[in-house]
Coordinates of C-alpha atoms in Angstrom, one line a residue:
M261 CA -59.1 -90.3 -191.0
A262 CA -55.8 -89.7 -189.2
H263 CA -56.0 -89.5 -185.4
V264 CA -52.5 -89.3 -183.9
E265 CA -51.4 -87.4 -180.8
M266 CA -47.9 -85.8 -180.8
T267 CA -46.8 -86.5 -177.2
P268 CA -43.5 -86.2 -175.4
A269 CA -41.2 -89.2 -175.2
V270 CA -42.3 -90.0 -171.6
T271 CA -45.9 -89.4 -170.9
P272 CA -47.0 -88.1 -167.4
T273 CA -48.6 -91.3 -166.5
L274 CA -45.6 -93.4 -167.3
A275 CA -43.3 -90.9 -165.5
G276 CA -45.6 -91.2 -162.5
E277 CA -45.4 -95.0 -162.4
V278 CA -41.8 -94.9 -161.4
A279 CA -42.8 -93.8 -157.9
Q280 CA -45.1 -96.8 -157.5
S281 CA -44.2 -100.0 -155.6
P282 CA -43.5 -103.0 -157.8
R283 CA -46.3 -105.0 -156.1
R284 CA -48.9 -102.2 -156.9
R285 CA -47.7 -102.0 -160.5
S286 CA -47.9 -105.8 -160.8
L287 CA -51.4 -106.0 -159.5
L288 CA -52.7 -103.1 -161.7
G289 CA -50.9 -104.6 -164.7
S290 CA -52.5 -108.0 -164.1
I291 CA -56.0 -106.5 -163.8
E292 CA -55.5 -104.4 -166.9
L293 CA -54.1 -107.3 -168.9
A294 CA -57.1 -109.5 -168.0
L295 CA -59.5 -106.7 -169.0
K296 CA -57.5 -106.0 -172.2
W297 CA -58.0 -109.5 -173.5
L298 CA -61.6 -109.6 -172.2
V299 CA -62.3 -106.6 -174.5
E300 CA -59.9 -106.9 -177.4
I301 CA -60.6 -110.5 -178.4
P302 CA -64.4 -110.1 -178.6
A303 CA -63.9 -106.8 -180.5
A304 CA -61.7 -108.6 -183.0
I305 CA -64.2 -111.5 -183.3
L306 CA -67.0 -109.0 -183.9
V307 CA -65.1 -107.4 -186.9
V308 CA -64.7 -110.9 -188.4
A309 CA -68.4 -111.7 -187.7
E310 CA -69.5 -108.5 -189.5
I311 CA -67.4 -109.3 -192.6
V312 CA -68.8 -112.8 -192.7
I313 CA -72.4 -111.8 -192.2
L314 CA -72.4 -109.0 -194.8
F315 CA -70.5 -111.0 -197.4
A316 CA -72.9 -113.9 -196.9
G317 CA -75.7 -111.5 -197.4
V318 CA -74.2 -110.4 -200.8
V319 CA -73.6 -114.0 -201.9
S320 CA -77.0 -115.2 -200.9
R321 CA -78.9 -112.3 -202.5
Y322 CA -76.8 -111.8 -205.7
V323 CA -75.5 -115.3 -206.4
L324 CA -78.0 -117.7 -204.8
H325 CA -81.0 -115.3 -205.3
A326 CA -82.2 -116.2 -201.7
P327 CA -81.8 -113.1 -199.5
L328 CA -81.0 -113.6 -195.8
V329 CA -83.8 -111.6 -194.2
W330 CA -82.0 -111.6 -190.8
S331 CA -78.5 -110.6 -192.0
D332 CA -78.9 -106.8 -191.7
E333 CA -80.6 -107.0 -188.3
L334 CA -77.9 -109.3 -186.9
A335 CA -75.2 -107.1 -188.3
S336 CA -76.8 -104.0 -186.8
M337 CA -77.1 -105.7 -183.3
L338 CA -73.4 -106.8 -183.4
F339 CA -72.4 -103.4 -184.7
L340 CA -73.4 -101.5 -181.6
W341 CA -71.4 -104.0 -179.5
L342 CA -68.4 -103.5 -181.9
A343 CA -68.7 -99.7 -181.5
M344 CA -68.8 -99.8 -177.7
L345 CA -66.1 -102.5 -177.2
G346 CA -64.0 -100.6 -179.8
S347 CA -64.5 -97.4 -177.8
A348 CA -63.3 -99.2 -174.6
V349 CA -60.2 -100.5 -176.5
A350 CA -59.5 -96.9 -177.7
F351 CA -59.9 -95.6 -174.2
R352 CA -57.4 -98.2 -172.8
R353 CA -54.9 -97.3 -175.5
S354 CA -55.5 -93.5 -175.1
E355 CA -56.4 -93.4 -178.8
H356 CA -59.7 -91.4 -178.6
M357 CA -59.3 -88.3 -180.8
R358 CA -58.1 -85.2 -179.0
M359 CA -56.5 -82.0 -179.8
T360 CA -53.1 -81.9 -178.0
A361 CA -51.5 -78.9 -179.9
L362 CA -51.9 -76.5 -177.0
V363 CA -51.5 -79.1 -174.2
A364 CA -48.3 -80.5 -175.7
S365 CA -46.7 -77.0 -175.8
A366 CA -47.2 -76.6 -172.1
G367 CA -44.5 -77.4 -169.6
P368 CA -44.1 -81.0 -168.3
R369 CA -45.9 -80.4 -165.0
L370 CA -48.8 -78.6 -166.6
W371 CA -49.0 -81.3 -169.3
A372 CA -49.1 -84.0 -166.7
Y373 CA -51.8 -82.2 -164.8
L374 CA -54.0 -81.6 -167.9
D375 CA -53.5 -85.2 -169.0
V376 CA -55.0 -86.4 -165.7
V377 CA -57.8 -83.7 -165.9
A378 CA -58.7 -85.1 -169.4
T379 CA -59.1 -88.6 -167.9
C380 CA -61.1 -87.3 -165.0
A381 CA -63.4 -85.4 -167.3
A382 CA -64.0 -88.4 -169.5
L383 CA -64.6 -90.5 -166.3
A384 CA -67.1 -87.9 -165.1
F385 CA -69.2 -88.1 -168.3
L386 CA -69.1 -91.9 -168.2
L387 CA -70.3 -92.0 -164.6
L388 CA -73.1 -89.5 -165.3
I389 CA -74.5 -91.6 -168.1
V390 CA -74.1 -95.1 -166.5
H391 CA -77.6 -95.0 -165.0
P392 CA -79.4 -93.4 -168.0
S393 CA -77.8 -96.1 -170.3
Y394 CA -79.0 -98.9 -168.0
E395 CA -82.5 -97.3 -168.0
Y396 CA -82.4 -97.2 -171.8
A397 CA -81.3 -100.8 -172.1
Y398 CA -84.2 -101.8 -169.8
E399 CA -86.7 -99.8 -171.8
E400 CA -85.5 -101.6 -175.0
S401 CA -86.5 -104.9 -173.4
F402 CA -90.1 -104.2 -174.4
I403 CA -89.2 -104.1 -178.1
T404 CA -88.9 -107.4 -180.1
T405 CA -86.7 -107.4 -183.2
P406 CA -88.7 -108.1 -186.4
A407 CA -86.5 -110.7 -188.1
L408 CA -84.8 -112.6 -185.2
Q409 CA -87.7 -112.2 -182.8
I410 CA -85.5 -111.5 -179.7
S411 CA -85.5 -108.7 -177.2
N412 CA -83.8 -105.5 -178.3
T413 CA -82.0 -105.4 -174.9
W414 CA -79.5 -107.8 -176.4
R415 CA -78.4 -105.0 -178.6
A416 CA -78.9 -102.0 -176.3
A417 CA -77.0 -103.7 -173.4
A418 CA -73.8 -102.8 -175.4
L419 CA -74.2 -99.2 -174.2
P420 CA -74.0 -99.8 -170.4
V421 CA -71.5 -102.6 -170.8
G422 CA -69.1 -100.5 -172.9
I423 CA -69.5 -97.5 -170.6
C424 CA -68.7 -99.6 -167.5
L425 CA -65.6 -101.0 -169.2
M426 CA -64.4 -97.5 -170.0
V427 CA -65.0 -96.5 -166.4
L428 CA -62.8 -99.4 -165.3
F429 CA -60.0 -98.4 -167.7
A430 CA -60.3 -94.8 -166.5
L431 CA -59.9 -95.8 -162.9
L432 CA -57.0 -98.1 -163.7
R433 CA -55.3 -95.2 -165.5
L434 CA -55.8 -92.9 -162.6
A435 CA -54.5 -95.6 -160.2
R436 CA -51.3 -95.6 -162.1
V437 CA -50.6 -91.9 -161.6
G438 CA -47.7 -91.9 -159.2
D439 CA -47.9 -88.2 -158.2
L440 CA -50.7 -88.1 -155.7
K441 CA -50.8 -84.3 -155.6
T442 CA -51.3 -84.1 -159.3
L443 CA -54.1 -86.7 -159.1
L444 CA -55.9 -85.1 -156.3
T445 CA -55.6 -81.6 -157.9
A446 CA -57.0 -82.9 -161.2
V447 CA -59.9 -84.7 -159.5
A448 CA -60.7 -81.7 -157.4
T449 CA -60.6 -79.4 -160.5
V450 CA -63.2 -81.6 -162.3
V451 CA -65.4 -82.0 -159.3
V452 CA -65.4 -78.3 -158.5
L453 CA -66.2 -77.3 -162.1
I454 CA -69.2 -79.8 -162.3
A455 CA -70.4 -78.5 -158.8
L456 CA -70.2 -74.9 -160.0
F457 CA -72.4 -75.7 -163.1
W458 CA -74.8 -77.7 -160.9
F459 CA -75.3 -74.9 -158.4
A460 CA -75.6 -72.3 -161.2
Q461 CA -78.6 -74.2 -162.6
P462 CA -81.2 -71.5 -161.6
L463 CA -79.1 -69.0 -163.5
F464 CA -79.3 -71.0 -166.8
K465 CA -83.1 -71.3 -167.0
P466 CA -83.9 -67.8 -168.0
L467 CA -81.1 -67.5 -170.6
G468 CA -82.8 -69.3 -173.4
N469 CA -80.6 -70.0 -176.5
I470 CA -77.6 -68.2 -174.8
N471 CA -77.2 -71.6 -173.1
L472 CA -76.2 -73.0 -176.5
I473 CA -73.2 -70.7 -176.6
I474 CA -72.3 -71.5 -173.0
F475 CA -72.4 -75.3 -173.4
F476 CA -71.8 -76.0 -177.1
V477 CA -69.2 -73.3 -177.6
G478 CA -67.8 -72.6 -174.1
V479 CA -67.8 -76.0 -172.6
V480 CA -66.8 -77.8 -175.8
G481 CA -64.1 -75.3 -176.6
F482 CA -62.6 -75.4 -173.1
C483 CA -62.6 -79.2 -173.0
V484 CA -61.2 -79.6 -176.5
F485 CA -58.3 -77.1 -176.0
A486 CA -57.6 -78.6 -172.6
G487 CA -57.0 -82.0 -174.2
V488 CA -60.2 -83.8 -173.3
P489 CA -61.0 -86.4 -176.0
I490 CA -63.5 -84.8 -178.4
A491 CA -66.2 -87.5 -177.9
F492 CA -66.3 -86.8 -174.1
A493 CA -66.1 -83.0 -174.7
F494 CA -69.3 -83.3 -176.8
G495 CA -70.8 -85.6 -174.2
L496 CA -70.2 -83.3 -171.3
A497 CA -71.6 -80.4 -173.2
I498 CA -74.9 -82.0 -174.3
F499 CA -75.3 -83.7 -170.9
G500 CA -74.9 -80.4 -169.1
Y501 CA -77.2 -78.6 -171.5
L502 CA -80.0 -81.2 -171.1
A503 CA -79.6 -81.7 -167.4
L504 CA -79.3 -78.0 -166.4
T505 CA -81.4 -76.1 -168.9
T506 CA -84.2 -78.5 -169.9
R507 CA -86.6 -81.1 -168.5
T508 CA -85.6 -83.7 -171.0
P509 CA -85.0 -87.2 -169.5
L510 CA -81.3 -88.0 -169.8
M511 CA -82.2 -91.4 -171.2
V512 CA -83.0 -89.5 -174.4
L513 CA -79.3 -88.6 -174.7
V514 CA -78.4 -92.2 -174.6
G515 CA -81.1 -92.9 -177.2
R516 CA -79.7 -90.2 -179.5
M517 CA -76.2 -91.7 -179.1
D518 CA -77.5 -95.1 -180.0
E519 CA -79.2 -93.7 -183.0
G520 CA -76.1 -91.9 -184.2
M521 CA -73.8 -95.0 -183.8
S522 CA -76.3 -97.5 -185.2
H523 CA -76.8 -96.3 -188.8
L524 CA -76.1 -99.4 -190.8
I525 CA -74.3 -97.4 -193.4
L526 CA -71.6 -96.6 -190.8
L527 CA -70.8 -100.3 -190.6
S528 CA -68.6 -99.6 -193.6
V529 CA -66.3 -97.6 -191.3
P530 CA -64.6 -100.5 -189.6
L531 CA -64.7 -102.6 -192.8
F532 CA -62.9 -100.0 -194.9
V533 CA -60.5 -99.3 -192.1
F534 CA -59.6 -103.1 -192.1
L535 CA -59.4 -103.1 -195.9
G536 CA -56.9 -100.2 -195.7
L537 CA -54.7 -102.2 -193.3
L538 CA -55.1 -105.2 -195.5
I539 CA -53.8 -103.6 -198.7
E540 CA -50.7 -102.3 -196.8
M541 CA -50.0 -105.8 -195.3
T542 CA -50.5 -107.7 -198.6
G543 CA -48.2 -105.5 -200.6
M544 CA -50.9 -104.2 -202.9
A545 CA -50.1 -100.5 -202.1
R546 CA -46.4 -101.2 -202.6
A547 CA -47.1 -102.7 -206.1
M548 CA -49.1 -99.6 -207.2
V549 CA -46.4 -97.2 -205.9
A550 CA -43.6 -99.2 -207.6
F551 CA -45.5 -98.9 -211.0
L552 CA -46.0 -95.2 -210.7
A553 CA -42.3 -94.7 -209.7
S554 CA -41.1 -96.6 -212.7
L555 CA -43.2 -94.3 -214.9
L556 CA -42.3 -91.0 -213.4
G557 CA -39.1 -91.6 -211.3
H558 CA -36.8 -89.9 -213.9
V559 CA -38.9 -86.7 -214.2
R560 CA -38.0 -83.6 -212.2
G561 CA -40.1 -83.8 -209.1
G562 CA -41.2 -87.2 -210.4
L563 CA -41.5 -89.0 -207.0
H564 CA -43.5 -86.0 -205.7
Y565 CA -46.0 -86.6 -208.6
V566 CA -45.9 -90.3 -207.6
L567 CA -46.8 -89.4 -204.0
V568 CA -49.8 -87.4 -205.3
G569 CA -50.9 -90.2 -207.6
A570 CA -50.3 -93.0 -205.1
M571 CA -52.4 -91.2 -202.5
Y572 CA -55.2 -90.8 -205.0
L573 CA -55.2 -94.5 -205.9
V574 CA -54.8 -95.8 -202.3
S575 CA -57.5 -93.5 -201.0
G576 CA -59.8 -95.2 -203.5
I577 CA -59.3 -98.4 -201.6
S578 CA -58.9 -97.8 -197.9
G579 CA -61.0 -94.7 -197.1
A580 CA -58.9 -94.0 -194.0
K581 CA -56.2 -91.3 -194.2
A582 CA -53.9 -92.8 -191.6
A583 CA -53.9 -96.1 -193.6
D584 CA -53.3 -94.2 -196.8
M585 CA -50.3 -92.3 -195.5
A586 CA -48.9 -95.3 -193.7
A587 CA -49.1 -97.3 -196.9
V588 CA -47.4 -94.8 -199.2
A589 CA -44.8 -92.8 -197.2
P590 CA -42.5 -95.7 -196.1
V591 CA -42.2 -96.8 -199.8
L592 CA -41.3 -93.4 -201.3
F593 CA -39.7 -91.3 -198.6
P594 CA -36.2 -93.1 -198.4
E595 CA -35.7 -92.7 -202.2
M596 CA -37.0 -89.1 -202.2
K597 CA -34.6 -88.2 -199.3
Q598 CA -31.7 -89.7 -201.3
R599 CA -32.6 -87.4 -204.2
G600 CA -32.2 -84.4 -201.9
A601 CA -35.8 -83.8 -200.9
K602 CA -36.1 -82.1 -197.5
P603 CA -38.0 -84.1 -194.8
G604 CA -40.2 -81.0 -194.0
D605 CA -41.3 -80.7 -197.6
L606 CA -42.1 -84.4 -197.8
V607 CA -44.4 -84.4 -194.8
A608 CA -45.9 -81.1 -196.0
L609 CA -46.8 -82.7 -199.4
L610 CA -48.0 -85.9 -197.6
A611 CA -50.4 -83.9 -195.5
A612 CA -51.5 -81.9 -198.5
T613 CA -52.3 -85.1 -200.4
G614 CA -54.3 -86.3 -197.4
A615 CA -56.5 -83.2 -197.8
Q616 CA -56.6 -83.6 -201.6
T617 CA -58.0 -87.2 -201.4
E618 CA -60.8 -86.6 -198.8
T619 CA -63.5 -86.8 -201.5
I620 CA -62.2 -89.9 -203.2
P621 CA -64.5 -92.9 -202.5
P622 CA -64.8 -94.8 -200.3
S623 CA -63.9 -91.8 -198.0
L624 CA -65.3 -92.3 -194.5
V625 CA -66.4 -88.7 -194.6
L626 CA -68.5 -89.4 -197.7
I627 CA -70.1 -92.3 -195.9
T628 CA -70.8 -90.2 -192.8
I629 CA -72.5 -87.4 -195.0
G630 CA -74.7 -90.0 -196.6
S631 CA -75.7 -91.4 -193.2
V632 CA -76.6 -88.1 -191.6
T633 CA -78.1 -86.1 -194.5
G634 CA -79.7 -88.8 -196.6
V635 CA -77.7 -87.9 -199.8
S636 CA -77.2 -90.9 -202.0
I637 CA -73.9 -92.7 -201.2
S638 CA -73.6 -93.8 -204.8
A639 CA -73.9 -90.2 -206.0
L640 CA -71.3 -89.1 -203.5
F641 CA -68.9 -91.8 -204.6
T642 CA -69.4 -90.8 -208.3
G643 CA -69.1 -87.0 -207.5
G644 CA -65.9 -87.3 -205.5
L645 CA -63.6 -88.6 -208.2
L646 CA -63.1 -85.4 -210.3
P647 CA -62.6 -82.9 -207.4
G648 CA -59.7 -85.0 -206.2
V649 CA -58.2 -84.8 -209.7
V650 CA -58.5 -81.0 -209.8
L651 CA -56.7 -80.7 -206.5
A652 CA -54.0 -83.2 -207.7
L653 CA -53.4 -80.9 -210.7
T654 CA -53.0 -77.8 -208.6
L655 CA -50.6 -79.6 -206.2
S656 CA -48.7 -81.0 -209.2
G657 CA -48.4 -77.4 -210.6
L658 CA -46.7 -76.3 -207.4
V659 CA -44.4 -79.4 -207.4
W660 CA -43.4 -78.5 -211.0
W661 CA -42.5 -75.0 -209.9
R662 CA -40.6 -76.0 -206.8
Y663 CA -38.6 -78.8 -208.5
R664 CA -38.1 -77.4 -212.0
G665 CA -34.3 -77.2 -211.4
E666 CA -33.9 -80.6 -209.7
D667 CA -30.6 -82.4 -210.6
L668 CA -31.4 -85.9 -211.9
S669 CA -28.1 -86.7 -213.4
H670 CA -27.6 -89.7 -211.0
V671 CA -31.1 -91.2 -211.6
R672 CA -31.5 -94.1 -214.0
R673 CA -34.6 -94.1 -216.2
A674 CA -36.6 -97.3 -216.0
T675 CA -36.6 -99.3 -219.2
S676 CA -39.8 -100.1 -221.1
G677 CA -39.4 -103.8 -219.9
E678 CA -39.2 -102.7 -216.3
I679 CA -42.2 -100.5 -216.6
A680 CA -44.2 -103.3 -218.3
R681 CA -43.2 -105.8 -215.5
A682 CA -44.2 -103.3 -212.8
F683 CA -47.5 -102.7 -214.5
V684 CA -48.2 -106.4 -214.8
V685 CA -47.4 -106.9 -211.1
S686 CA -49.6 -103.9 -210.1
I687 CA -52.7 -104.9 -212.2
P688 CA -54.4 -106.9 -209.4
A689 CA -53.9 -103.9 -207.0
L690 CA -54.9 -101.3 -209.5
A691 CA -58.1 -103.2 -210.3
L692 CA -59.4 -103.1 -206.7
P693 CA -60.9 -99.5 -206.8
F694 CA -62.7 -100.4 -210.0
V695 CA -64.0 -103.7 -208.5
I696 CA -65.4 -101.7 -205.6
R697 CA -66.9 -99.0 -207.8
Y698 CA -68.4 -101.6 -210.2
A699 CA -70.1 -103.5 -207.4
V700 CA -71.8 -100.4 -206.1
V701 CA -72.9 -99.0 -209.5
E702 CA -74.2 -102.3 -210.7
G703 CA -76.2 -103.0 -207.6
I704 CA -74.2 -106.1 -206.6
A705 CA -73.7 -104.7 -203.1
T706 CA -74.7 -101.7 -201.1
A707 CA -72.1 -99.1 -200.0
T708 CA -71.9 -100.9 -196.7
E709 CA -71.5 -104.4 -198.2
V710 CA -69.0 -103.5 -200.9
S711 CA -66.2 -103.2 -198.4
T712 CA -66.6 -107.0 -197.7
I713 CA -66.1 -107.6 -201.5
G714 CA -62.9 -105.6 -201.3
I715 CA -61.7 -107.5 -198.2
V716 CA -62.3 -110.9 -199.8
Y717 CA -60.6 -109.7 -203.0
A718 CA -57.6 -108.4 -201.1
L719 CA -57.3 -111.6 -199.1
V720 CA -57.3 -113.7 -202.3
I721 CA -54.8 -111.4 -204.1
G722 CA -52.6 -111.3 -201.0
L723 CA -52.6 -115.0 -200.5
L724 CA -52.4 -116.3 -204.1
I725 CA -50.6 -113.5 -206.1
Y726 CA -48.5 -111.3 -203.9
R727 CA -48.0 -113.9 -201.2
Q728 CA -47.1 -111.4 -198.5
F729 CA -49.9 -112.4 -196.1
D730 CA -48.6 -112.4 -192.5
W731 CA -51.1 -114.3 -190.4
R732 CA -49.4 -113.0 -187.2
R733 CA -50.5 -109.5 -188.0
L734 CA -54.1 -110.4 -188.5
L735 CA -55.2 -110.2 -184.8
P736 CA -53.5 -106.8 -184.2
M737 CA -55.1 -105.5 -187.4
L738 CA -58.5 -106.6 -186.3
I739 CA -58.0 -105.0 -182.9
E740 CA -56.7 -101.8 -184.5
T741 CA -59.8 -101.7 -186.7
A742 CA -62.1 -102.0 -183.7
C743 CA -60.1 -99.4 -181.8
L744 CA -60.2 -96.7 -184.6
S745 CA -63.8 -97.5 -185.4
G746 CA -64.9 -97.2 -181.8
A747 CA -63.1 -93.8 -181.5
I748 CA -64.9 -92.5 -184.6
L749 CA -68.3 -94.0 -183.7
L750 CA -68.4 -92.6 -180.1
I751 CA -67.8 -89.1 -181.5
I752 CA -70.6 -89.6 -184.0
G753 CA -72.8 -90.8 -181.1
T754 CA -72.2 -87.8 -178.8
A755 CA -72.2 -85.4 -181.8
T756 CA -75.6 -86.8 -182.8
G757 CA -76.8 -85.9 -179.3
M758 CA -75.5 -82.3 -179.7
A759 CA -77.1 -82.0 -183.1
W760 CA -80.4 -83.1 -181.6
G761 CA -80.1 -80.6 -178.9
L762 CA -79.4 -77.8 -181.4
T763 CA -82.4 -78.8 -183.5
Q764 CA -84.7 -79.0 -180.4
S765 CA -83.6 -75.5 -179.3
G766 CA -84.7 -73.9 -182.6
F767 CA -81.2 -73.0 -183.5
S768 CA -81.3 -74.8 -186.8
R769 CA -84.4 -72.7 -187.9
A770 CA -82.6 -69.5 -186.9
L771 CA -79.5 -70.5 -188.7
A772 CA -81.4 -71.4 -191.8
A773 CA -83.2 -68.1 -191.8
S774 CA -79.9 -66.1 -191.4
M775 CA -78.0 -68.1 -194.0
T776 CA -80.8 -67.9 -196.6
G777 CA -81.0 -64.2 -196.1
L778 CA -77.3 -63.6 -196.9
P779 CA -76.8 -61.1 -199.8
G780 CA -75.3 -62.7 -202.9
G781 CA -77.3 -65.9 -202.7
A782 CA -75.6 -69.2 -203.4
A783 CA -72.1 -67.7 -204.0
T784 CA -72.0 -66.0 -200.5
F785 CA -73.4 -69.1 -198.9
I786 CA -70.7 -71.2 -200.4
A787 CA -68.0 -68.7 -199.4
V788 CA -69.2 -68.6 -195.8
S789 CA -69.5 -72.4 -195.8
I790 CA -65.8 -72.8 -197.0
L791 CA -64.6 -70.5 -194.2
A792 CA -66.7 -72.1 -191.5
F793 CA -65.7 -75.7 -192.5
V794 CA -62.0 -74.9 -192.8
I795 CA -62.2 -73.7 -189.1
L796 CA -64.4 -76.6 -188.0
G797 CA -62.1 -79.1 -189.8
S798 CA -59.0 -77.9 -187.9
V799 CA -60.7 -78.0 -184.5
L800 CA -63.2 -80.9 -184.7
E801 CA -62.0 -83.0 -187.6
G802 CA -64.3 -84.0 -190.5
I803 CA -66.6 -86.6 -189.1
P804 CA -67.8 -84.8 -185.9
A805 CA -68.2 -81.5 -187.8
I806 CA -70.3 -83.3 -190.4
V807 CA -72.5 -85.0 -187.9
L808 CA -73.1 -81.7 -186.0
F809 CA -73.6 -79.3 -188.9
G810 CA -74.5 -81.5 -191.9
P811 CA -78.2 -81.9 -191.0
L812 CA -78.3 -78.1 -190.5
M813 CA -76.4 -76.9 -193.6
F814 CA -77.6 -79.3 -196.3
P815 CA -81.3 -78.2 -196.2
I816 CA -80.1 -74.6 -196.5
A817 CA -77.9 -75.5 -199.5
R818 CA -80.9 -76.9 -201.2
L819 CA -82.9 -73.8 -200.4
V820 CA -80.4 -71.4 -202.0
G821 CA -80.0 -73.6 -205.1
V822 CA -76.8 -75.5 -204.4
H823 CA -76.7 -79.2 -205.5
E824 CA -76.2 -81.3 -202.4
V825 CA -73.5 -83.4 -204.0
H826 CA -71.6 -80.3 -205.1
Y827 CA -72.0 -78.8 -201.7
A828 CA -70.8 -82.1 -200.1
M829 CA -67.5 -81.9 -202.2
I830 CA -67.0 -78.2 -201.2
I831 CA -67.3 -78.7 -197.5
I832 CA -65.3 -82.0 -197.4
L833 CA -62.4 -80.3 -199.2
A834 CA -62.7 -77.3 -196.9
M835 CA -62.6 -79.5 -193.8
G836 CA -59.7 -81.5 -195.3
I837 CA -57.7 -78.2 -195.7
G838 CA -58.5 -77.4 -192.0
L839 CA -57.7 -80.9 -190.8
F840 CA -54.2 -80.9 -192.4
A841 CA -53.3 -77.3 -191.6
P842 CA -51.1 -76.4 -188.7
P843 CA -51.1 -75.5 -185.9
F844 CA -54.4 -77.2 -184.9
G845 CA -54.9 -79.7 -187.8
V846 CA -54.6 -83.2 -186.3
G847 CA -54.0 -84.7 -189.8
Y848 CA -50.8 -82.6 -190.1
Y849 CA -49.3 -84.2 -187.0
A850 CA -50.4 -87.6 -188.2
A851 CA -48.4 -87.1 -191.4
C852 CA -45.4 -86.0 -189.3
A853 CA -45.6 -89.0 -187.1
I854 CA -45.9 -91.4 -190.1
G855 CA -43.0 -89.6 -191.8
K856 CA -41.0 -89.5 -188.6
V857 CA -40.3 -85.8 -189.0
D858 CA -40.4 -83.0 -186.5
P859 CA -43.6 -80.9 -187.1
A860 CA -41.6 -77.7 -187.0
E861 CA -39.8 -78.7 -190.2
G862 CA -42.9 -78.9 -192.3
I863 CA -44.6 -75.6 -191.2
R864 CA -43.0 -73.4 -193.9
P865 CA -43.4 -75.6 -196.9
I866 CA -47.0 -76.7 -196.2
W867 CA -48.4 -73.2 -196.6
G868 CA -47.6 -73.3 -200.4
Y869 CA -49.4 -76.6 -200.7
L870 CA -52.4 -75.4 -198.7
L871 CA -52.6 -72.4 -201.1
A872 CA -52.6 -74.8 -204.0
L873 CA -55.4 -76.8 -202.4
L874 CA -57.4 -73.6 -201.8
V875 CA -57.0 -72.7 -205.5
G876 CA -58.3 -76.2 -206.4
L877 CA -61.2 -75.8 -203.9
I878 CA -62.2 -72.5 -205.5
I879 CA -62.2 -74.1 -208.9
V880 CA -64.4 -76.9 -207.7
A881 CA -66.8 -74.4 -206.0
I882 CA -67.1 -72.2 -209.2
F883 CA -67.7 -75.1 -211.6
P884 CA -70.4 -77.5 -210.2
W885 CA -70.0 -79.8 -213.2
I886 CA -66.7 -81.1 -211.7
S887 CA -68.8 -82.6 -208.9
I888 CA -72.1 -83.4 -210.6
G889 CA -71.2 -83.8 -214.3
F890 CA -71.3 -87.6 -214.2
L891 CA -74.4 -88.1 -212.0

């Protein structure tokens, strides 16, 4: 998934640093550099360790017929450490997902103030859960793991350690703010707001489920639109709800976060993220795009069709939208601009193809749905292929209309020999999606383990065939993997806490009753779901929206007679449209950042592509066979 902030050229914190003394900057820089390596190197090592452990498990079970009984347990223990250290890396880099559309449109002074407020709000949540996380880790010391026979504290200690590291990075960031007035105002704002909620505690008790609106809509909405990272907005909301309106021990919140982040199926998130970076680095993506360009480059709008097809193929490998777009756009955009394509139209189509490919395995959203709803990952992987084709066809129809008069008199058609050579070169890359799919279907590896097969395959192909393997990029790629994974997993953790709070309040039962009672049955339910998830996708992004509402909506879908795989495809595509739709969709700004185009240029052309996507979504919704015909 794409998670990019569109920020001014000089951020408030950097602007503020100018006012600091060189000695202070040097001391803070030295402390942060030491902490940086203390966190990033272990995080990178953990990514490698997970790949080795899971691949060893596949080999020992399928090749040697001697399963490693401890491999899943060790992988699970290390995974929580990877999630928390990755979250700390993301915090240091300011790469936790946040919605900056409104904040960035404010004036420089207000932007600087809100940026510091966001850091203070995140720090407040971290300080509030430091002690409950320590209590939780201590309680886990009474549990002994079944396979390794060691205390579960070794795993649970990742939570307080990761939280304390993020506290340190937050304090260092605040210490670098040069404008003391802005800093004190921001700190005072957060302290006053928390104090007001604390003193209003007696007023919340009698309100019952109205508190859900106050905390889960009001607090979350205020924090998200103010630029607070989504994970911490969720965290503040659920912490406030539990602390001020219930008698639930706050250690329970940490336990729910642990539960949400520790699903072994989610281990495929960092592994597929790394795989996406790997195929870009080894030249596999470039080989696929070159083959498609040789086939269609001479057709009117041909490279636009190539962009649609390349995103479909690359999505089948990486599972991460940022990696998909970064792999395809730099290869195609220069030639497309030479042919007269407008930059705004290019990023609009790039964003639209990002939404189109959300259902194509191994999409991280598919993996998340499987982990939180219990739907078969294999069934989701099978069901996601055709919906992506339907949306590709509707996008291609619009491309045909827009470029039916394109002048191609200066474009040379590739010869059959050139096409054959490009095809031969691309065969190893084109085979990777089929290798991944075959391994899952034939039971060689689980949906979690299959990513390691893809990684080993990409390493071998990159080293022996394409020979574009840059060893110097390996460490930054591993750190980037941990960073993006940590940002995603912390959201899943805090969103799981919110989902638990919603369930405990009885909201899920009330929602089920109201949704099943809608006139029109399944058709109305699907229509309402599409509208709701387009909105949720634009504000929360796919993964947190799924974690929050998936466990609530999927049982209702079954009650009204909608197949769960069909329903999964509908809501994923709806969220994809929201995610890549301006003005709030983060994915749209990611496409603009990758294409190096001003977001304003793509606003007009993207509406046509979004309409084409909506037509494709309606077709998928009307005909369930598209999603479940091959199950």
